[in-house]
mmCIF file of N, CA and C and ligand atoms in Angstrom:
data_model
loop_
_atom_site.group_PDB
_atom_site.id
_atom_site.type_symbol
_atom_site.label_atom_id
_atom_site.label_comp_id
_atom_site.label_asym_id
_atom_site.label_seq_id
_atom_site.Cartn_x
_atom_site.Cartn_y
_atom_site.Cartn_z
ATOM 1 N N MET A 1 -8.723 17.921 5.759
ATOM 2 C CA MET A 1 -10.118 17.841 5.295
ATOM 3 C C MET A 1 -10.601 16.401 5.404
ATOM 4 N N ALA A 2 -11.562 16.177 6.258
ATOM 5 C CA ALA A 2 -12.013 14.806 6.512
ATOM 6 C C ALA A 2 -12.726 14.217 5.302
ATOM 7 N N ASP A 3 -13.275 15.072 4.456
ATOM 8 C CA ASP A 3 -14.070 14.532 3.356
ATOM 9 C C ASP A 3 -13.354 14.648 2.010
ATOM 10 N N GLN A 4 -12.056 14.856 2.047
ATOM 11 C CA GLN A 4 -11.325 14.920 0.787
ATOM 12 C C GLN A 4 -11.426 13.590 0.032
ATOM 13 N N GLN A 5 -11.573 13.667 -1.273
ATOM 14 C CA GLN A 5 -11.674 12.446 -2.076
ATOM 15 C C GLN A 5 -10.483 12.337 -3.001
ATOM 16 N N ARG A 6 -10.016 11.120 -3.137
ATOM 17 C CA ARG A 6 -8.940 10.833 -4.080
ATOM 18 C C ARG A 6 -9.363 9.649 -4.930
ATOM 19 N N GLU A 7 -8.798 9.567 -6.138
ATOM 20 C CA GLU A 7 -9.057 8.410 -6.985
ATOM 21 C C GLU A 7 -7.747 7.800 -7.438
ATOM 22 N N GLY A 8 -7.854 6.548 -7.822
ATOM 23 C CA GLY A 8 -6.683 5.861 -8.334
ATOM 24 C C GLY A 8 -7.107 4.646 -9.130
ATOM 25 N N GLY A 9 -6.115 3.911 -9.600
ATOM 26 C CA GLY A 9 -6.433 2.715 -10.364
ATOM 27 C C GLY A 9 -5.178 2.103 -10.950
ATOM 28 N N CYS A 10 -5.416 1.097 -11.761
ATOM 29 C CA CYS A 10 -4.304 0.357 -12.349
ATOM 30 C C CYS A 10 -3.829 1.024 -13.637
ATOM 31 N N GLN A 11 -2.822 0.416 -14.227
ATOM 32 C CA GLN A 11 -2.237 1.009 -15.420
ATOM 33 C C GLN A 11 -3.196 1.016 -16.608
ATOM 34 N N CYS A 12 -4.050 -0.024 -16.728
ATOM 35 C CA CYS A 12 -4.917 -0.114 -17.915
ATOM 36 C C CYS A 12 -6.296 0.500 -17.696
ATOM 37 N N GLY A 13 -6.665 0.759 -16.430
ATOM 38 C CA GLY A 13 -7.954 1.375 -16.156
ATOM 39 C C GLY A 13 -9.068 0.390 -15.837
ATOM 40 N N ALA A 14 -8.796 -0.920 -15.877
ATOM 41 C CA ALA A 14 -9.837 -1.902 -15.548
ATOM 42 C C ALA A 14 -10.199 -1.857 -14.068
ATOM 43 N N VAL A 15 -9.248 -1.454 -13.221
ATOM 44 C CA VAL A 15 -9.515 -1.283 -11.787
ATOM 45 C C VAL A 15 -9.425 0.204 -11.460
ATOM 46 N N ARG A 16 -10.525 0.737 -10.906
ATOM 47 C CA ARG A 16 -10.547 2.129 -10.454
ATOM 48 C C ARG A 16 -11.163 2.162 -9.062
ATOM 49 N N TYR A 17 -10.664 3.054 -8.219
ATOM 50 C CA TYR A 17 -11.212 3.182 -6.868
ATOM 51 C C TYR A 17 -11.260 4.643 -6.461
ATOM 52 N N ARG A 18 -12.032 4.881 -5.399
ATOM 53 C CA ARG A 18 -12.159 6.217 -4.830
ATOM 54 C C ARG A 18 -11.969 6.101 -3.323
ATOM 55 N N ILE A 19 -11.236 7.053 -2.751
ATOM 56 C CA ILE A 19 -10.966 7.062 -1.311
ATOM 57 C C ILE A 19 -11.507 8.350 -0.724
ATOM 58 N N THR A 20 -12.193 8.212 0.410
ATOM 59 C CA THR A 20 -12.693 9.379 1.138
ATOM 60 C C THR A 20 -11.887 9.560 2.416
ATOM 61 N N GLY A 21 -11.389 10.750 2.635
ATOM 62 C CA GLY A 21 -10.700 11.042 3.878
ATOM 63 C C GLY A 21 -9.225 10.693 3.845
ATOM 64 N N GLU A 22 -8.623 10.878 5.005
ATOM 65 C CA GLU A 22 -7.169 10.730 5.113
ATOM 66 C C GLU A 22 -6.791 9.331 5.588
ATOM 67 N N PRO A 23 -5.583 8.896 5.273
ATOM 68 C CA PRO A 23 -5.128 7.575 5.730
ATOM 69 C C PRO A 23 -4.785 7.596 7.222
ATOM 70 N N MET A 24 -4.865 6.422 7.849
ATOM 71 C CA MET A 24 -4.386 6.262 9.222
ATOM 72 C C MET A 24 -2.865 6.317 9.246
ATOM 73 N N MET A 25 -2.281 5.872 8.131
ATOM 74 C CA MET A 25 -0.829 5.786 8.073
ATOM 75 C C MET A 25 -0.421 5.743 6.608
ATOM 76 N N ALA A 26 0.672 6.391 6.281
ATOM 77 C CA ALA A 26 1.272 6.270 4.955
ATOM 78 C C ALA A 26 2.747 5.972 5.177
ATOM 79 N N ALA A 27 3.238 4.917 4.534
ATOM 80 C CA ALA A 27 4.567 4.435 4.896
ATOM 81 C C ALA A 27 5.204 3.678 3.756
ATOM 82 N N LEU A 28 6.510 3.548 3.844
ATOM 83 C CA LEU A 28 7.274 2.736 2.894
ATOM 84 C C LEU A 28 7.592 1.395 3.537
ATOM 85 N N CYS A 29 7.235 0.315 2.853
ATOM 86 C CA CYS A 29 7.503 -1.029 3.379
ATOM 87 C C CYS A 29 8.676 -1.644 2.628
ATOM 88 N N HIS A 30 9.608 -2.168 3.399
ATOM 89 C CA HIS A 30 10.794 -2.798 2.822
ATOM 90 C C HIS A 30 10.765 -4.314 2.948
ATOM 91 N N CYS A 31 9.603 -4.902 3.267
ATOM 92 C CA CYS A 31 9.574 -6.350 3.515
ATOM 93 C C CYS A 31 9.776 -7.126 2.218
ATOM 94 N N SER A 32 10.231 -8.369 2.392
ATOM 95 C CA SER A 32 10.552 -9.189 1.225
ATOM 96 C C SER A 32 9.295 -9.626 0.476
ATOM 97 N N MET A 33 8.156 -9.712 1.163
ATOM 98 C CA MET A 33 6.913 -10.120 0.495
ATOM 99 C C MET A 33 6.425 -9.027 -0.456
ATOM 100 N N CYS A 34 6.426 -7.788 0.020
ATOM 101 C CA CYS A 34 6.042 -6.680 -0.869
ATOM 102 C C CYS A 34 7.030 -6.554 -2.026
ATOM 103 N N ARG A 35 8.295 -6.711 -1.697
ATOM 104 C CA ARG A 35 9.317 -6.582 -2.750
ATOM 105 C C ARG A 35 9.048 -7.562 -3.875
ATOM 106 N N ARG A 36 8.764 -8.818 -3.514
ATOM 107 C CA ARG A 36 8.532 -9.833 -4.538
ATOM 108 C C ARG A 36 7.217 -9.586 -5.274
ATOM 109 N N ALA A 37 6.169 -9.278 -4.512
ATOM 110 C CA ALA A 37 4.852 -9.101 -5.130
ATOM 111 C C ALA A 37 4.852 -7.965 -6.150
ATOM 112 N N HIS A 38 5.613 -6.920 -5.849
ATOM 113 C CA HIS A 38 5.630 -5.737 -6.717
ATOM 114 C C HIS A 38 6.843 -5.711 -7.644
ATOM 115 N N ALA A 39 7.771 -6.655 -7.409
ATOM 116 C CA ALA A 39 9.042 -6.668 -8.148
ATOM 117 C C ALA A 39 9.684 -5.285 -8.105
ATOM 118 N N ALA A 40 9.665 -4.700 -6.911
ATOM 119 C CA ALA A 40 10.203 -3.354 -6.703
ATOM 120 C C ALA A 40 10.956 -3.352 -5.372
ATOM 121 N N PRO A 41 11.968 -2.521 -5.245
ATOM 122 C CA PRO A 41 12.795 -2.570 -4.029
ATOM 123 C C PRO A 41 12.067 -2.169 -2.760
ATOM 124 N N THR A 42 11.068 -1.308 -2.873
ATOM 125 C CA THR A 42 10.266 -0.924 -1.713
ATOM 126 C C THR A 42 8.895 -0.500 -2.207
ATOM 127 N N VAL A 43 7.909 -0.519 -1.328
ATOM 128 C CA VAL A 43 6.544 -0.213 -1.742
ATOM 129 C C VAL A 43 5.931 0.804 -0.785
ATOM 130 N N ALA A 44 5.309 1.836 -1.343
ATOM 131 C CA ALA A 44 4.629 2.860 -0.536
ATOM 132 C C ALA A 44 3.161 2.474 -0.372
ATOM 133 N N TRP A 45 2.725 2.423 0.896
ATOM 134 C CA TRP A 45 1.350 2.024 1.227
ATOM 135 C C TRP A 45 0.653 3.119 2.019
ATOM 136 N N ALA A 46 -0.640 3.262 1.820
ATOM 137 C CA ALA A 46 -1.467 4.112 2.675
ATOM 138 C C ALA A 46 -2.583 3.249 3.246
ATOM 139 N N MET A 47 -2.768 3.321 4.557
ATOM 140 C CA MET A 47 -3.731 2.458 5.247
ATOM 141 C C MET A 47 -5.012 3.221 5.568
ATOM 142 N N PHE A 48 -6.150 2.586 5.240
ATOM 143 C CA PHE A 48 -7.464 3.190 5.462
ATOM 144 C C PHE A 48 -8.395 2.191 6.139
ATOM 145 N N GLN A 49 -9.480 2.732 6.735
ATOM 146 C CA GLN A 49 -10.599 1.872 7.092
ATOM 147 C C GLN A 49 -11.228 1.389 5.780
ATOM 148 N N GLU A 50 -11.665 0.120 5.774
ATOM 149 C CA GLU A 50 -12.212 -0.422 4.522
ATOM 150 C C GLU A 50 -13.357 0.432 3.970
ATOM 151 N N GLY A 51 -14.147 1.032 4.864
ATOM 152 C CA GLY A 51 -15.278 1.847 4.440
ATOM 153 C C GLY A 51 -14.880 3.123 3.714
ATOM 154 N N GLN A 52 -13.613 3.524 3.825
ATOM 155 C CA GLN A 52 -13.149 4.733 3.135
ATOM 156 C C GLN A 52 -12.863 4.479 1.657
ATOM 157 N N VAL A 53 -12.724 3.204 1.288
ATOM 158 C CA VAL A 53 -12.309 2.862 -0.068
ATOM 159 C C VAL A 53 -13.467 2.198 -0.802
ATOM 160 N N SER A 54 -13.832 2.714 -1.954
ATOM 161 C CA SER A 54 -14.857 2.052 -2.756
ATOM 162 C C SER A 54 -14.313 1.811 -4.158
ATOM 163 N N PHE A 55 -14.530 0.608 -4.640
ATOM 164 C CA PHE A 55 -14.066 0.249 -5.981
ATOM 165 C C PHE A 55 -15.157 0.548 -6.987
ATOM 166 N N MET A 56 -14.786 1.275 -8.035
ATOM 167 C CA MET A 56 -15.760 1.686 -9.046
ATOM 168 C C MET A 56 -15.876 0.636 -10.154
ATOM 169 N N THR A 57 -15.008 -0.366 -10.119
ATOM 170 C CA THR A 57 -15.049 -1.462 -11.084
ATOM 171 C C THR A 57 -14.997 -2.757 -10.280
ATOM 172 N N ASP A 58 -15.398 -3.871 -10.870
ATOM 173 C CA ASP A 58 -15.405 -5.137 -10.132
ATOM 174 C C ASP A 58 -14.359 -6.110 -10.676
ATOM 175 N N ARG A 59 -13.274 -5.552 -11.186
ATOM 176 C CA ARG A 59 -12.274 -6.393 -11.835
ATOM 177 C C ARG A 59 -11.132 -6.824 -10.930
ATOM 178 N N LEU A 60 -11.150 -6.405 -9.671
ATOM 179 C CA LEU A 60 -10.020 -6.702 -8.800
ATOM 180 C C LEU A 60 -9.856 -8.212 -8.611
ATOM 181 N N ALA A 61 -8.649 -8.719 -8.768
ATOM 182 C CA ALA A 61 -8.323 -10.119 -8.486
ATOM 183 C C ALA A 61 -7.466 -10.149 -7.228
ATOM 184 N N HIS A 62 -7.432 -11.318 -6.574
ATOM 185 C CA HIS A 62 -6.681 -11.421 -5.322
ATOM 186 C C HIS A 62 -5.722 -12.596 -5.360
ATOM 187 N N TYR A 63 -4.602 -12.414 -4.727
ATOM 188 C CA TYR A 63 -3.651 -13.494 -4.517
ATOM 189 C C TYR A 63 -3.351 -13.587 -3.029
ATOM 190 N N ALA A 64 -3.496 -14.779 -2.464
ATOM 191 C CA ALA A 64 -3.188 -14.976 -1.041
ATOM 192 C C ALA A 64 -1.685 -15.200 -0.919
ATOM 193 N N SER A 65 -0.970 -14.130 -0.574
ATOM 194 C CA SER A 65 0.495 -14.221 -0.504
ATOM 195 C C SER A 65 0.947 -14.934 0.767
ATOM 196 N N SER A 66 0.034 -15.099 1.710
ATOM 197 C CA SER A 66 0.282 -15.920 2.889
ATOM 198 C C SER A 66 -1.096 -16.338 3.390
ATOM 199 N N PRO A 67 -1.169 -17.290 4.336
ATOM 200 C CA PRO A 67 -2.506 -17.708 4.814
ATOM 201 C C PRO A 67 -3.293 -16.563 5.426
ATOM 202 N N ASP A 68 -2.626 -15.511 5.881
ATOM 203 C CA ASP A 68 -3.287 -14.408 6.577
ATOM 204 C C ASP A 68 -3.547 -13.203 5.694
ATOM 205 N N ALA A 69 -3.002 -13.172 4.479
ATOM 206 C CA ALA A 69 -2.983 -11.920 3.726
ATOM 207 C C ALA A 69 -3.391 -12.115 2.270
ATOM 208 N N LYS A 70 -4.088 -11.103 1.736
ATOM 209 C CA LYS A 70 -4.460 -11.106 0.321
ATOM 210 C C LYS A 70 -3.968 -9.824 -0.334
ATOM 211 N N ARG A 71 -3.472 -9.988 -1.547
ATOM 212 C CA ARG A 71 -3.025 -8.843 -2.335
ATOM 213 C C ARG A 71 -3.945 -8.693 -3.535
ATOM 214 N N GLY A 72 -4.538 -7.498 -3.664
ATOM 215 C CA GLY A 72 -5.460 -7.221 -4.755
ATOM 216 C C GLY A 72 -4.709 -6.589 -5.916
ATOM 217 N N PHE A 73 -5.017 -7.056 -7.121
ATOM 218 C CA PHE A 73 -4.304 -6.569 -8.297
ATOM 219 C C PHE A 73 -5.235 -6.589 -9.500
ATOM 220 N N CYS A 74 -4.818 -5.924 -10.573
ATOM 221 C CA CYS A 74 -5.604 -5.940 -11.809
ATOM 222 C C CYS A 74 -5.263 -7.193 -12.607
ATOM 223 N N PRO A 75 -6.265 -8.031 -12.931
ATOM 224 C CA PRO A 75 -5.987 -9.254 -13.685
ATOM 225 C C PRO A 75 -5.664 -8.988 -15.152
ATOM 226 N N VAL A 76 -5.874 -7.767 -15.613
ATOM 227 C CA VAL A 76 -5.588 -7.440 -17.013
ATOM 228 C C VAL A 76 -4.145 -6.962 -17.165
ATOM 229 N N CYS A 77 -3.771 -5.956 -16.369
ATOM 230 C CA CYS A 77 -2.438 -5.356 -16.554
ATOM 231 C C CYS A 77 -1.466 -5.695 -15.422
ATOM 232 N N GLY A 78 -1.963 -6.253 -14.308
ATOM 233 C CA GLY A 78 -1.073 -6.719 -13.257
ATOM 234 C C GLY A 78 -0.714 -5.712 -12.183
ATOM 235 N N THR A 79 -1.205 -4.482 -12.281
ATOM 236 C CA THR A 79 -0.864 -3.483 -11.264
ATOM 237 C C THR A 79 -1.339 -3.933 -9.873
ATOM 238 N N GLN A 80 -0.444 -3.819 -8.896
ATOM 239 C CA GLN A 80 -0.796 -4.110 -7.506
ATOM 240 C C GLN A 80 -1.583 -2.941 -6.941
ATOM 241 N N ILE A 81 -2.733 -3.241 -6.312
ATOM 242 C CA ILE A 81 -3.632 -2.182 -5.851
ATOM 243 C C ILE A 81 -3.756 -2.132 -4.329
ATOM 244 N N CYS A 82 -3.951 -3.287 -3.680
ATOM 245 C CA CYS A 82 -4.276 -3.236 -2.248
ATOM 246 C C CYS A 82 -3.812 -4.473 -1.506
ATOM 247 N N PHE A 83 -3.866 -4.361 -0.185
ATOM 248 C CA PHE A 83 -3.441 -5.433 0.705
ATOM 249 C C PHE A 83 -4.409 -5.476 1.873
ATOM 250 N N THR A 84 -4.913 -6.678 2.177
ATOM 251 C CA THR A 84 -5.740 -6.876 3.366
ATOM 252 C C THR A 84 -5.228 -8.108 4.082
ATOM 253 N N ALA A 85 -5.418 -8.150 5.407
ATOM 254 C CA ALA A 85 -4.886 -9.268 6.183
ATOM 255 C C ALA A 85 -5.672 -9.440 7.471
ATOM 256 N N SER A 86 -5.678 -10.658 7.969
ATOM 257 C CA SER A 86 -6.427 -10.936 9.194
ATOM 258 C C SER A 86 -5.834 -10.199 10.386
ATOM 259 N N PHE A 87 -4.565 -9.821 10.316
ATOM 260 C CA PHE A 87 -3.949 -9.113 11.437
ATOM 261 C C PHE A 87 -4.191 -7.596 11.391
ATOM 262 N N ILE A 88 -4.868 -7.126 10.355
ATOM 263 C CA ILE A 88 -5.325 -5.721 10.324
ATOM 264 C C ILE A 88 -6.815 -5.716 9.961
ATOM 265 N N PRO A 89 -7.663 -6.281 10.846
ATOM 266 C CA PRO A 89 -9.089 -6.423 10.512
ATOM 267 C C PRO A 89 -9.755 -5.074 10.260
ATOM 268 N N GLY A 90 -10.560 -5.032 9.196
ATOM 269 C CA GLY A 90 -11.297 -3.808 8.880
ATOM 270 C C GLY A 90 -10.475 -2.736 8.195
ATOM 271 N N LEU A 91 -9.208 -3.055 7.924
ATOM 272 C CA LEU A 91 -8.319 -2.069 7.313
ATOM 273 C C LEU A 91 -7.874 -2.542 5.935
ATOM 274 N N ILE A 92 -7.493 -1.582 5.115
ATOM 275 C CA ILE A 92 -7.002 -1.912 3.775
ATOM 276 C C ILE A 92 -5.835 -0.980 3.441
ATOM 277 N N ASP A 93 -4.783 -1.571 2.960
ATOM 278 C CA ASP A 93 -3.646 -0.807 2.457
ATOM 279 C C ASP A 93 -3.831 -0.591 0.962
ATOM 280 N N ILE A 94 -3.619 0.626 0.522
ATOM 281 C CA ILE A 94 -3.676 0.957 -0.907
ATOM 282 C C ILE A 94 -2.276 1.367 -1.358
ATOM 283 N N THR A 95 -1.870 0.921 -2.525
ATOM 284 C CA THR A 95 -0.561 1.330 -3.041
ATOM 285 C C THR A 95 -0.605 2.816 -3.407
ATOM 286 N N ILE A 96 0.274 3.583 -2.776
ATOM 287 C CA ILE A 96 0.309 5.021 -3.068
ATOM 288 C C ILE A 96 0.636 5.245 -4.549
ATOM 289 N N GLY A 97 1.423 4.349 -5.122
ATOM 290 C CA GLY A 97 1.785 4.480 -6.528
ATOM 291 C C GLY A 97 0.620 4.317 -7.485
ATOM 292 N N SER A 98 -0.512 3.755 -7.022
ATOM 293 C CA SER A 98 -1.669 3.619 -7.912
ATOM 294 C C SER A 98 -2.617 4.811 -7.816
ATOM 295 N N LEU A 99 -2.355 5.736 -6.897
ATOM 296 C CA LEU A 99 -3.175 6.946 -6.827
ATOM 297 C C LEU A 99 -2.951 7.812 -8.066
ATOM 298 N N ASP A 100 -3.993 8.514 -8.477
ATOM 299 C CA ASP A 100 -3.833 9.440 -9.599
ATOM 300 C C ASP A 100 -2.869 10.564 -9.243
ATOM 301 N N GLN A 101 -2.857 10.940 -7.958
ATOM 302 C CA GLN A 101 -1.958 12.016 -7.507
ATOM 303 C C GLN A 101 -1.177 11.549 -6.278
ATOM 304 N N PRO A 102 -0.230 10.646 -6.494
ATOM 305 C CA PRO A 102 0.515 10.092 -5.354
ATOM 306 C C PRO A 102 1.313 11.136 -4.591
ATOM 307 N N GLU A 103 1.574 12.250 -5.240
ATOM 308 C CA GLU A 103 2.348 13.298 -4.554
ATOM 309 C C GLU A 103 1.576 13.912 -3.393
ATOM 310 N N THR A 104 0.258 13.661 -3.312
ATOM 311 C CA THR A 104 -0.535 14.219 -2.216
ATOM 312 C C THR A 104 -0.499 13.349 -0.970
ATOM 313 N N MET A 105 0.210 12.201 -1.014
ATOM 314 C CA MET A 105 0.205 11.289 0.118
ATOM 315 C C MET A 105 1.630 10.852 0.470
ATOM 316 N N PRO A 106 2.406 11.749 1.060
ATOM 317 C CA PRO A 106 3.793 11.400 1.366
ATOM 318 C C PRO A 106 3.888 10.408 2.524
ATOM 319 N N PRO A 107 4.758 9.420 2.428
ATOM 320 C CA PRO A 107 4.972 8.490 3.538
ATOM 321 C C PRO A 107 5.519 9.223 4.764
ATOM 322 N N ALA A 108 5.126 8.722 5.950
ATOM 323 C CA ALA A 108 5.559 9.341 7.206
ATOM 324 C C ALA A 108 6.575 8.488 7.958
ATOM 325 N N LEU A 109 6.769 7.268 7.516
ATOM 326 C CA LEU A 109 7.712 6.381 8.204
ATOM 327 C C LEU A 109 8.107 5.238 7.264
ATOM 328 N N HIS A 110 9.126 4.503 7.724
ATOM 329 C CA HIS A 110 9.553 3.277 7.042
ATOM 330 C C HIS A 110 9.257 2.100 7.964
ATOM 331 N N TYR A 111 8.826 0.966 7.403
ATOM 332 C CA TYR A 111 8.726 -0.235 8.226
ATOM 333 C C TYR A 111 9.362 -1.434 7.515
ATOM 334 N N TRP A 112 9.605 -2.469 8.330
ATOM 335 C CA TRP A 112 10.463 -3.581 7.897
ATOM 336 C C TRP A 112 11.824 -3.054 7.416
ATOM 337 N N GLU A 113 12.281 -2.023 8.134
ATOM 338 C CA GLU A 113 13.597 -1.451 7.832
ATOM 339 C C GLU A 113 14.688 -2.532 7.908
ATOM 340 N N SER A 114 14.441 -3.547 8.742
ATOM 341 C CA SER A 114 15.431 -4.621 8.884
ATOM 342 C C SER A 114 15.614 -5.411 7.589
ATOM 343 N N ARG A 115 14.665 -5.259 6.638
ATOM 344 C CA ARG A 115 14.761 -5.983 5.365
ATOM 345 C C ARG A 115 15.134 -5.054 4.195
ATOM 346 N N ARG A 116 15.365 -3.789 4.499
ATOM 347 C CA ARG A 116 15.657 -2.845 3.415
ATOM 348 C C ARG A 116 16.904 -3.280 2.640
ATOM 349 N N LEU A 117 16.825 -3.176 1.319
ATOM 350 C CA LEU A 117 17.996 -3.476 0.502
ATOM 351 C C LEU A 117 19.065 -2.422 0.768
ATOM 352 N N PRO A 118 20.306 -2.865 0.982
ATOM 353 C CA PRO A 118 21.351 -1.891 1.362
ATOM 354 C C PRO A 118 21.565 -0.791 0.323
ATOM 355 N N TRP A 119 21.274 -1.082 -0.950
ATOM 356 C CA TRP A 119 21.500 -0.058 -1.978
ATOM 357 C C TRP A 119 20.306 0.872 -2.153
ATOM 358 N N MET A 120 19.223 0.619 -1.383
ATOM 359 C CA MET A 120 18.039 1.482 -1.453
ATOM 360 C C MET A 120 18.130 2.466 -0.296
ATOM 361 N N GLN A 121 18.682 3.636 -0.553
ATOM 362 C CA GLN A 121 18.965 4.606 0.504
ATOM 363 C C GLN A 121 17.977 5.772 0.429
ATOM 364 N N PHE A 122 17.546 6.220 1.600
ATOM 365 C CA PHE A 122 16.628 7.361 1.674
ATOM 366 C C PHE A 122 17.250 8.429 2.566
ATOM 367 N N ALA A 123 17.120 9.667 2.180
ATOM 368 C CA ALA A 123 17.686 10.768 2.950
ATOM 369 C C ALA A 123 16.580 11.574 3.619
ATOM 370 N N ASP A 124 15.431 10.923 3.921
ATOM 371 C CA ASP A 124 14.261 11.664 4.393
ATOM 372 C C ASP A 124 14.222 11.892 5.902
ATOM 373 N N GLY A 125 15.019 11.173 6.671
ATOM 374 C CA GLY A 125 15.000 11.373 8.116
ATOM 375 C C GLY A 125 13.732 10.904 8.810
ATOM 376 N N LEU A 126 12.880 10.138 8.119
ATOM 377 C CA LEU A 126 11.623 9.659 8.721
ATOM 378 C C LEU A 126 11.906 8.532 9.716
ATOM 379 N N PRO A 127 10.985 8.302 10.676
ATOM 380 C CA PRO A 127 11.146 7.182 11.615
ATOM 381 C C PRO A 127 11.238 5.851 10.878
ATOM 382 N N ARG A 128 12.038 4.960 11.424
ATOM 383 C CA ARG A 128 12.242 3.642 10.810
ATOM 384 C C ARG A 128 11.974 2.564 11.839
ATOM 385 N N HIS A 129 11.038 1.671 11.484
ATOM 386 C CA HIS A 129 10.687 0.564 12.379
ATOM 387 C C HIS A 129 11.299 -0.720 11.825
ATOM 388 N N PRO A 130 11.996 -1.484 12.654
ATOM 389 C CA PRO A 130 12.652 -2.681 12.154
ATOM 390 C C PRO A 130 11.688 -3.695 11.569
ATOM 391 N N GLU A 131 10.455 -3.758 12.149
ATOM 392 C CA GLU A 131 9.428 -4.656 11.615
ATOM 393 C C GLU A 131 8.151 -3.844 11.450
ATOM 394 N N LEU A 132 6.990 -4.417 11.808
ATOM 395 C CA LEU A 132 5.744 -3.666 11.676
ATOM 396 C C LEU A 132 5.677 -2.562 12.720
ATOM 397 N N PRO A 133 5.173 -1.400 12.355
ATOM 398 C CA PRO A 133 4.971 -0.339 13.345
ATOM 399 C C PRO A 133 3.696 -0.620 14.135
ATOM 400 N N PRO A 134 3.477 0.056 15.241
ATOM 401 C CA PRO A 134 2.182 -0.042 15.932
ATOM 402 C C PRO A 134 1.092 0.568 15.059
ATOM 403 N N PHE A 135 -0.046 -0.109 14.935
ATOM 404 C CA PHE A 135 -1.140 0.392 14.103
ATOM 405 C C PHE A 135 -2.083 1.234 14.926
ATOM 406 N N GLY A 136 -2.801 2.103 14.239
ATOM 407 C CA GLY A 136 -3.836 2.915 14.891
ATOM 408 C C GLY A 136 -3.236 4.182 15.408
HETATM 409 ZN ZN1 ZN B 201 -5.311 -2.901 -15.223
HETATM 410 ZN ZN1 ZN B 202 5.607 -5.201 2.988
#
């Protein structure tokens, strides 16, 4: 359904967003930057065109985790919400874990598999890319 809508937000509710349509990609990232930013062994992301995502609150804060990339988070409760970068112009990654119904957006692949923690094992049989997958 091209016009399906989903909502999500942070733990405290200060950041809320709505997404229209399906993601270009949903994936698990094992990179060290996501790991540190989220303090979690791996992070599930769904990638959208920026126009598909609208924020219903204006509380989002950003941290430039590298010169090319910004991570959006709630300044009240700290939940990581989104990722944008100059190398993915016009696109936005949303944390699947911040969706109200994350079970509706299963990851289809793993990326930065070369950085996966050895004790973080998955039995899903999904494709694994050693670094970034091809976008689009
Ligand atoms: Zn919050
Ligand atoms: Zn990552």
